[in-house]
Amino acid sequence: LGSLFMDLSSWISLHGSLFLDLSSWISLLGSLFMDLSSWIYLPGSLFLDLSSWISLLGSIFLDLSSWISLHGSLLQKRDLAGSLFFL
């Protein structure tokens, strides 16, 4: 009877360690999925930052082209005023 209890306790101990290993595997898989979701989130935020950089550059080029257009029209007006002065 003592050996039966000893076998039963070793069987319970074996299954307890199996459940412990299973829970650690589940915990490991959970942390891997969490890392995967953070890796998926990271490129998404990088693409968002990239699109905001592209938008910023686009607005800078738009401002630059309007500045060039303004100075071009001012130069045209200056040339027109100069030609009227020489008439």
mmCIF file of N, CA and C in Angstrom:
data_model
loop_
_atom_site.group_PDB
_atom_site.id
_atom_site.type_symbol
_atom_site.label_atom_id
_atom_site.label_comp_id
_atom_site.label_asym_id
_atom_site.label_seq_id
_atom_site.Cartn_x
_atom_site.Cartn_y
_atom_site.Cartn_z
ATOM 1 N N LEU A 1 0.831 -1.198 0.000
ATOM 2 C CA LEU A 1 0.000 0.000 0.000
ATOM 3 C C LEU A 1 0.872 1.258 0.000
ATOM 4 N N GLY A 2 1.969 1.203 0.726
ATOM 5 C CA GLY A 2 2.904 2.335 0.745
ATOM 6 C C GLY A 2 3.506 2.567 -0.628
ATOM 7 N N SER A 3 3.828 1.453 -1.319
ATOM 8 C CA SER A 3 4.411 1.623 -2.654
ATOM 9 C C SER A 3 3.376 2.175 -3.632
ATOM 10 N N LEU A 4 2.086 1.833 -3.436
ATOM 11 C CA LEU A 4 1.043 2.393 -4.291
ATOM 12 C C LEU A 4 0.931 3.901 -4.096
ATOM 13 N N PHE A 5 0.990 4.338 -2.841
ATOM 14 C CA PHE A 5 0.943 5.775 -2.577
ATOM 15 C C PHE A 5 2.176 6.473 -3.135
ATOM 16 N N MET A 6 3.319 5.784 -3.071
ATOM 17 C CA MET A 6 4.533 6.366 -3.612
ATOM 18 C C MET A 6 4.435 6.462 -5.129
ATOM 19 N N ASP A 7 3.913 5.411 -5.774
ATOM 20 C CA ASP A 7 3.717 5.466 -7.219
ATOM 21 C C ASP A 7 2.711 6.542 -7.601
ATOM 22 N N LEU A 8 1.640 6.635 -6.809
ATOM 23 C CA LEU A 8 0.626 7.645 -7.079
ATOM 24 C C LEU A 8 1.197 9.052 -6.914
ATOM 25 N N SER A 9 2.007 9.240 -5.893
ATOM 26 C CA SER A 9 2.599 10.570 -5.684
ATOM 27 C C SER A 9 3.610 10.889 -6.786
ATOM 28 N N SER A 10 4.364 9.889 -7.252
ATOM 29 C CA SER A 10 5.307 10.155 -8.348
ATOM 30 C C SER A 10 4.551 10.427 -9.650
ATOM 31 N N TRP A 11 3.403 9.732 -9.842
ATOM 32 C CA TRP A 11 2.583 9.967 -11.039
ATOM 33 C C TRP A 11 1.999 11.381 -11.001
ATOM 34 N N ILE A 12 1.526 11.804 -9.816
ATOM 35 C CA ILE A 12 0.999 13.164 -9.658
ATOM 36 C C ILE A 12 2.119 14.182 -9.844
ATOM 37 N N SER A 13 3.292 13.872 -9.332
ATOM 38 C CA SER A 13 4.435 14.773 -9.486
ATOM 39 C C SER A 13 4.832 14.896 -10.952
ATOM 40 N N LEU A 14 4.818 13.756 -11.665
ATOM 41 C CA LEU A 14 5.149 13.776 -13.089
ATOM 42 C C LEU A 14 4.142 14.619 -13.860
ATOM 43 N N HIS A 15 2.850 14.402 -13.594
ATOM 44 C CA HIS A 15 1.840 15.174 -14.309
ATOM 45 C C HIS A 15 1.847 16.645 -13.903
ATOM 46 N N GLY A 16 2.198 16.909 -12.653
ATOM 47 C CA GLY A 16 2.332 18.308 -12.224
ATOM 48 C C GLY A 16 3.438 19.013 -12.981
ATOM 49 N N SER A 17 4.567 18.316 -13.167
ATOM 50 C CA SER A 17 5.664 18.938 -13.911
ATOM 51 C C SER A 17 5.303 19.091 -15.383
ATOM 52 N N LEU A 18 4.495 18.139 -15.916
ATOM 53 C CA LEU A 18 4.044 18.281 -17.299
ATOM 54 C C LEU A 18 3.133 19.496 -17.452
ATOM 55 N N PHE A 19 2.231 19.694 -16.486
ATOM 56 C CA PHE A 19 1.362 20.865 -16.539
ATOM 57 C C PHE A 19 2.161 22.151 -16.380
ATOM 58 N N LEU A 20 3.204 22.086 -15.546
ATOM 59 C CA LEU A 20 4.061 23.256 -15.377
ATOM 60 C C LEU A 20 4.787 23.568 -16.685
ATOM 61 N N ASP A 21 5.300 22.527 -17.358
ATOM 62 C CA ASP A 21 5.948 22.732 -18.650
ATOM 63 C C ASP A 21 4.958 23.265 -19.679
ATOM 64 N N LEU A 22 3.736 22.736 -19.654
ATOM 65 C CA LEU A 22 2.719 23.194 -20.591
ATOM 66 C C LEU A 22 2.381 24.663 -20.347
ATOM 67 N N SER A 23 2.268 25.041 -19.089
ATOM 68 C CA SER A 23 1.958 26.448 -18.788
ATOM 69 C C SER A 23 3.111 27.361 -19.191
ATOM 70 N N SER A 24 4.353 26.885 -19.034
ATOM 71 C CA SER A 24 5.485 27.714 -19.461
ATOM 72 C C SER A 24 5.528 27.829 -20.984
ATOM 73 N N TRP A 25 5.148 26.745 -21.690
ATOM 74 C CA TRP A 25 5.062 26.807 -23.153
ATOM 75 C C TRP A 25 3.978 27.782 -23.593
ATOM 76 N N ILE A 26 2.832 27.747 -22.897
ATOM 77 C CA ILE A 26 1.751 28.674 -23.228
ATOM 78 C C ILE A 26 2.185 30.113 -22.948
ATOM 79 N N SER A 27 2.891 30.311 -21.850
ATOM 80 C CA SER A 27 3.402 31.645 -21.524
ATOM 81 C C SER A 27 4.411 32.109 -22.570
ATOM 82 N N LEU A 28 5.284 31.191 -23.005
ATOM 83 C CA LEU A 28 6.263 31.523 -24.040
ATOM 84 C C LEU A 28 5.574 31.899 -25.338
ATOM 85 N N LEU A 29 4.558 31.113 -25.738
ATOM 86 C CA LEU A 29 3.826 31.428 -26.965
ATOM 87 C C LEU A 29 3.105 32.764 -26.846
ATOM 88 N N GLY A 30 2.552 33.045 -25.665
ATOM 89 C CA GLY A 30 1.898 34.338 -25.448
ATOM 90 C C GLY A 30 2.861 35.495 -25.614
ATOM 91 N N SER A 31 4.069 35.345 -25.064
ATOM 92 C CA SER A 31 5.051 36.425 -25.194
ATOM 93 C C SER A 31 5.534 36.553 -26.635
ATOM 94 N N LEU A 32 5.616 35.425 -27.366
ATOM 95 C CA LEU A 32 5.996 35.499 -28.778
ATOM 96 C C LEU A 32 4.942 36.231 -29.591
ATOM 97 N N PHE A 33 3.656 35.936 -29.321
ATOM 98 C CA PHE A 33 2.600 36.640 -30.039
ATOM 99 C C PHE A 33 2.592 38.125 -29.685
ATOM 100 N N MET A 34 2.918 38.445 -28.427
ATOM 101 C CA MET A 34 2.978 39.848 -28.036
ATOM 102 C C MET A 34 4.132 40.534 -28.764
ATOM 103 N N ASP A 35 5.280 39.860 -28.863
ATOM 104 C CA ASP A 35 6.402 40.421 -29.609
ATOM 105 C C ASP A 35 6.049 40.583 -31.080
ATOM 106 N N LEU A 36 5.332 39.606 -31.631
ATOM 107 C CA LEU A 36 4.931 39.685 -33.033
ATOM 108 C C LEU A 36 4.002 40.867 -33.262
ATOM 109 N N SER A 37 3.064 41.078 -32.335
ATOM 110 C CA SER A 37 2.147 42.208 -32.500
ATOM 111 C C SER A 37 2.887 43.533 -32.376
ATOM 112 N N SER A 38 3.905 43.595 -31.506
ATOM 113 C CA SER A 38 4.675 44.837 -31.406
ATOM 114 C C SER A 38 5.535 45.036 -32.654
ATOM 115 N N TRP A 39 6.032 43.946 -33.253
ATOM 116 C CA TRP A 39 6.782 44.058 -34.504
ATOM 117 C C TRP A 39 5.885 44.505 -35.645
ATOM 118 N N ILE A 40 4.630 44.037 -35.638
ATOM 119 C CA ILE A 40 3.694 44.466 -36.675
ATOM 120 C C ILE A 40 3.325 45.933 -36.462
ATOM 121 N N TYR A 41 3.186 46.342 -35.207
ATOM 122 C CA TYR A 41 2.847 47.739 -34.908
ATOM 123 C C TYR A 41 3.989 48.681 -35.286
ATOM 124 N N LEU A 42 5.237 48.233 -35.086
ATOM 125 C CA LEU A 42 6.392 49.083 -35.358
ATOM 126 C C LEU A 42 6.496 49.482 -36.827
ATOM 127 N N PRO A 43 6.424 48.539 -37.820
ATOM 128 C CA PRO A 43 6.451 49.002 -39.211
ATOM 129 C C PRO A 43 5.271 49.891 -39.567
ATOM 130 N N GLY A 44 4.113 49.636 -38.946
ATOM 131 C CA GLY A 44 2.967 50.505 -39.203
ATOM 132 C C GLY A 44 3.243 51.931 -38.780
ATOM 133 N N SER A 45 3.855 52.099 -37.611
ATOM 134 C CA SER A 45 4.169 53.454 -37.148
ATOM 135 C C SER A 45 5.284 54.065 -37.993
ATOM 136 N N LEU A 46 6.222 53.230 -38.483
ATOM 137 C CA LEU A 46 7.266 53.757 -39.358
ATOM 138 C C LEU A 46 6.689 54.251 -40.671
ATOM 139 N N PHE A 47 5.715 53.482 -41.237
ATOM 140 C CA PHE A 47 5.083 53.927 -42.474
ATOM 141 C C PHE A 47 4.282 55.199 -42.246
ATOM 142 N N LEU A 48 3.660 55.313 -41.063
ATOM 143 C CA LEU A 48 2.922 56.536 -40.734
ATOM 144 C C LEU A 48 3.884 57.717 -40.648
ATOM 145 N N ASP A 49 5.032 57.514 -40.002
ATOM 146 C CA ASP A 49 6.039 58.575 -39.929
ATOM 147 C C ASP A 49 6.561 58.926 -41.315
ATOM 148 N N LEU A 50 6.758 57.906 -42.164
ATOM 149 C CA LEU A 50 7.245 58.145 -43.516
ATOM 150 C C LEU A 50 6.236 58.951 -44.318
ATOM 151 N N SER A 51 4.949 58.620 -44.179
ATOM 152 C CA SER A 51 3.936 59.368 -44.925
ATOM 153 C C SER A 51 3.848 60.808 -44.430
ATOM 154 N N SER A 52 4.039 61.025 -43.114
ATOM 155 C CA SER A 52 4.024 62.405 -42.621
ATOM 156 C C SER A 52 5.257 63.165 -43.116
ATOM 157 N N TRP A 53 6.402 62.473 -43.236
ATOM 158 C CA TRP A 53 7.595 63.113 -43.798
ATOM 159 C C TRP A 53 7.378 63.475 -45.257
ATOM 160 N N ILE A 54 6.743 62.572 -46.019
ATOM 161 C CA ILE A 54 6.466 62.848 -47.429
ATOM 162 C C ILE A 54 5.499 64.020 -47.551
ATOM 163 N N SER A 55 4.497 64.047 -46.681
ATOM 164 C CA SER A 55 3.547 65.164 -46.687
ATOM 165 C C SER A 55 4.250 66.475 -46.350
ATOM 166 N N LEU A 56 5.162 66.427 -45.373
ATOM 167 C CA LEU A 56 5.918 67.625 -44.999
ATOM 168 C C LEU A 56 6.783 68.106 -46.156
ATOM 169 N N LEU A 57 7.484 67.173 -46.821
ATOM 170 C CA LEU A 57 8.316 67.555 -47.963
ATOM 171 C C LEU A 57 7.467 68.122 -49.092
ATOM 172 N N GLY A 58 6.282 67.516 -49.297
ATOM 173 C CA GLY A 58 5.384 68.034 -50.328
ATOM 174 C C GLY A 58 4.959 69.458 -50.037
ATOM 175 N N SER A 59 4.650 69.760 -48.779
ATOM 176 C CA SER A 59 4.249 71.130 -48.434
ATOM 177 C C SER A 59 5.430 72.085 -48.551
ATOM 178 N N ILE A 60 6.646 71.609 -48.251
ATOM 179 C CA ILE A 60 7.832 72.466 -48.407
ATOM 180 C C ILE A 60 8.057 72.787 -49.880
ATOM 181 N N PHE A 61 7.917 71.769 -50.758
ATOM 182 C CA PHE A 61 8.082 72.017 -52.189
ATOM 183 C C PHE A 61 6.978 72.926 -52.717
ATOM 184 N N LEU A 62 5.770 72.780 -52.180
ATOM 185 C CA LEU A 62 4.670 73.653 -52.584
ATOM 186 C C LEU A 62 4.964 75.090 -52.172
ATOM 187 N N ASP A 63 5.456 75.275 -50.941
ATOM 188 C CA ASP A 63 5.825 76.620 -50.491
ATOM 189 C C ASP A 63 6.967 77.177 -51.328
ATOM 190 N N LEU A 64 7.932 76.329 -51.669
ATOM 191 C CA LEU A 64 9.063 76.774 -52.475
ATOM 192 C C LEU A 64 8.607 77.191 -53.866
ATOM 193 N N SER A 65 7.707 76.406 -54.459
ATOM 194 C CA SER A 65 7.239 76.760 -55.798
ATOM 195 C C SER A 65 6.409 78.036 -55.773
ATOM 196 N N SER A 66 5.612 78.240 -54.715
ATOM 197 C CA SER A 66 4.848 79.492 -54.634
ATOM 198 C C SER A 66 5.786 80.676 -54.396
ATOM 199 N N TRP A 67 6.862 80.463 -53.635
ATOM 200 C CA TRP A 67 7.850 81.514 -53.403
ATOM 201 C C TRP A 67 8.552 81.872 -54.711
ATOM 202 N N ILE A 68 8.931 80.848 -55.500
ATOM 203 C CA ILE A 68 9.572 81.091 -56.798
ATOM 204 C C ILE A 68 8.602 81.799 -57.736
ATOM 205 N N SER A 69 7.348 81.387 -57.718
ATOM 206 C CA SER A 69 6.345 82.029 -58.562
ATOM 207 C C SER A 69 6.156 83.487 -58.165
ATOM 208 N N LEU A 70 6.141 83.762 -56.869
ATOM 209 C CA LEU A 70 5.995 85.136 -56.395
ATOM 210 C C LEU A 70 7.171 85.988 -56.848
ATOM 211 N N HIS A 71 8.380 85.471 -56.681
ATOM 212 C CA HIS A 71 9.550 86.241 -57.095
ATOM 213 C C HIS A 71 9.613 86.385 -58.608
ATOM 214 N N GLY A 72 9.156 85.353 -59.321
ATOM 215 C CA GLY A 72 9.110 85.470 -60.781
ATOM 216 C C GLY A 72 8.161 86.569 -61.220
ATOM 217 N N SER A 73 6.997 86.656 -60.585
ATOM 218 C CA SER A 73 6.052 87.717 -60.961
ATOM 219 C C SER A 73 6.582 89.085 -60.540
ATOM 220 N N LEU A 74 7.304 89.152 -59.414
ATOM 221 C CA LEU A 74 7.903 90.428 -59.011
ATOM 222 C C LEU A 74 8.975 90.863 -59.999
ATOM 223 N N LEU A 75 9.767 89.896 -60.488
ATOM 224 C CA LEU A 75 10.796 90.230 -61.477
ATOM 225 C C LEU A 75 10.160 90.684 -62.781
ATOM 226 N N GLN A 76 9.048 90.045 -63.159
ATOM 227 C CA GLN A 76 8.348 90.471 -64.372
ATOM 228 C C GLN A 76 7.829 91.891 -64.213
ATOM 229 N N LYS A 77 7.275 92.197 -63.050
ATOM 230 C CA LYS A 77 6.770 93.553 -62.810
ATOM 231 C C LYS A 77 7.912 94.558 -62.803
ATOM 232 N N ARG A 78 9.057 94.154 -62.267
ATOM 233 C CA ARG A 78 10.203 95.056 -62.255
ATOM 234 C C ARG A 78 10.696 95.307 -63.676
ATOM 235 N N ASP A 79 10.743 94.246 -64.499
ATOM 236 C CA ASP A 79 11.157 94.407 -65.893
ATOM 237 C C ASP A 79 10.163 95.268 -66.650
ATOM 238 N N LEU A 80 8.877 95.082 -66.363
ATOM 239 C CA LEU A 80 7.855 95.888 -67.016
ATOM 240 C C LEU A 80 7.994 97.351 -66.605
ATOM 241 N N ALA A 81 8.243 97.587 -65.321
ATOM 242 C CA ALA A 81 8.425 98.964 -64.849
ATOM 243 C C ALA A 81 9.683 99.574 -65.456
ATOM 244 N N GLY A 82 10.745 98.769 -65.579
ATOM 245 C CA GLY A 82 11.982 99.265 -66.183
ATOM 246 C C GLY A 82 11.789 99.604 -67.645
ATOM 247 N N SER A 83 11.045 98.788 -68.376
ATOM 248 C CA SER A 83 10.821 99.076 -69.792
ATOM 249 C C SER A 83 9.919 100.295 -69.955
ATOM 250 N N LEU A 84 8.961 100.488 -69.057
ATOM 251 C CA LEU A 84 8.122 101.684 -69.124
ATOM 252 C C LEU A 84 8.934 102.933 -68.784
ATOM 253 N N PHE A 85 9.915 102.789 -67.882
ATOM 254 C CA PHE A 85 10.752 103.914 -67.502
ATOM 255 C C PHE A 85 11.619 104.368 -68.669
ATOM 256 N N PHE A 86 12.095 103.387 -69.477
ATOM 257 C CA PHE A 86 12.965 103.734 -70.594
ATOM 258 C C PHE A 86 12.187 104.209 -71.806
ATOM 259 N N LEU A 87 10.860 104.084 -71.801
ATOM 260 C CA LEU A 87 10.075 104.579 -72.943
ATOM 261 C C LEU A 87 9.972 106.037 -72.934
#
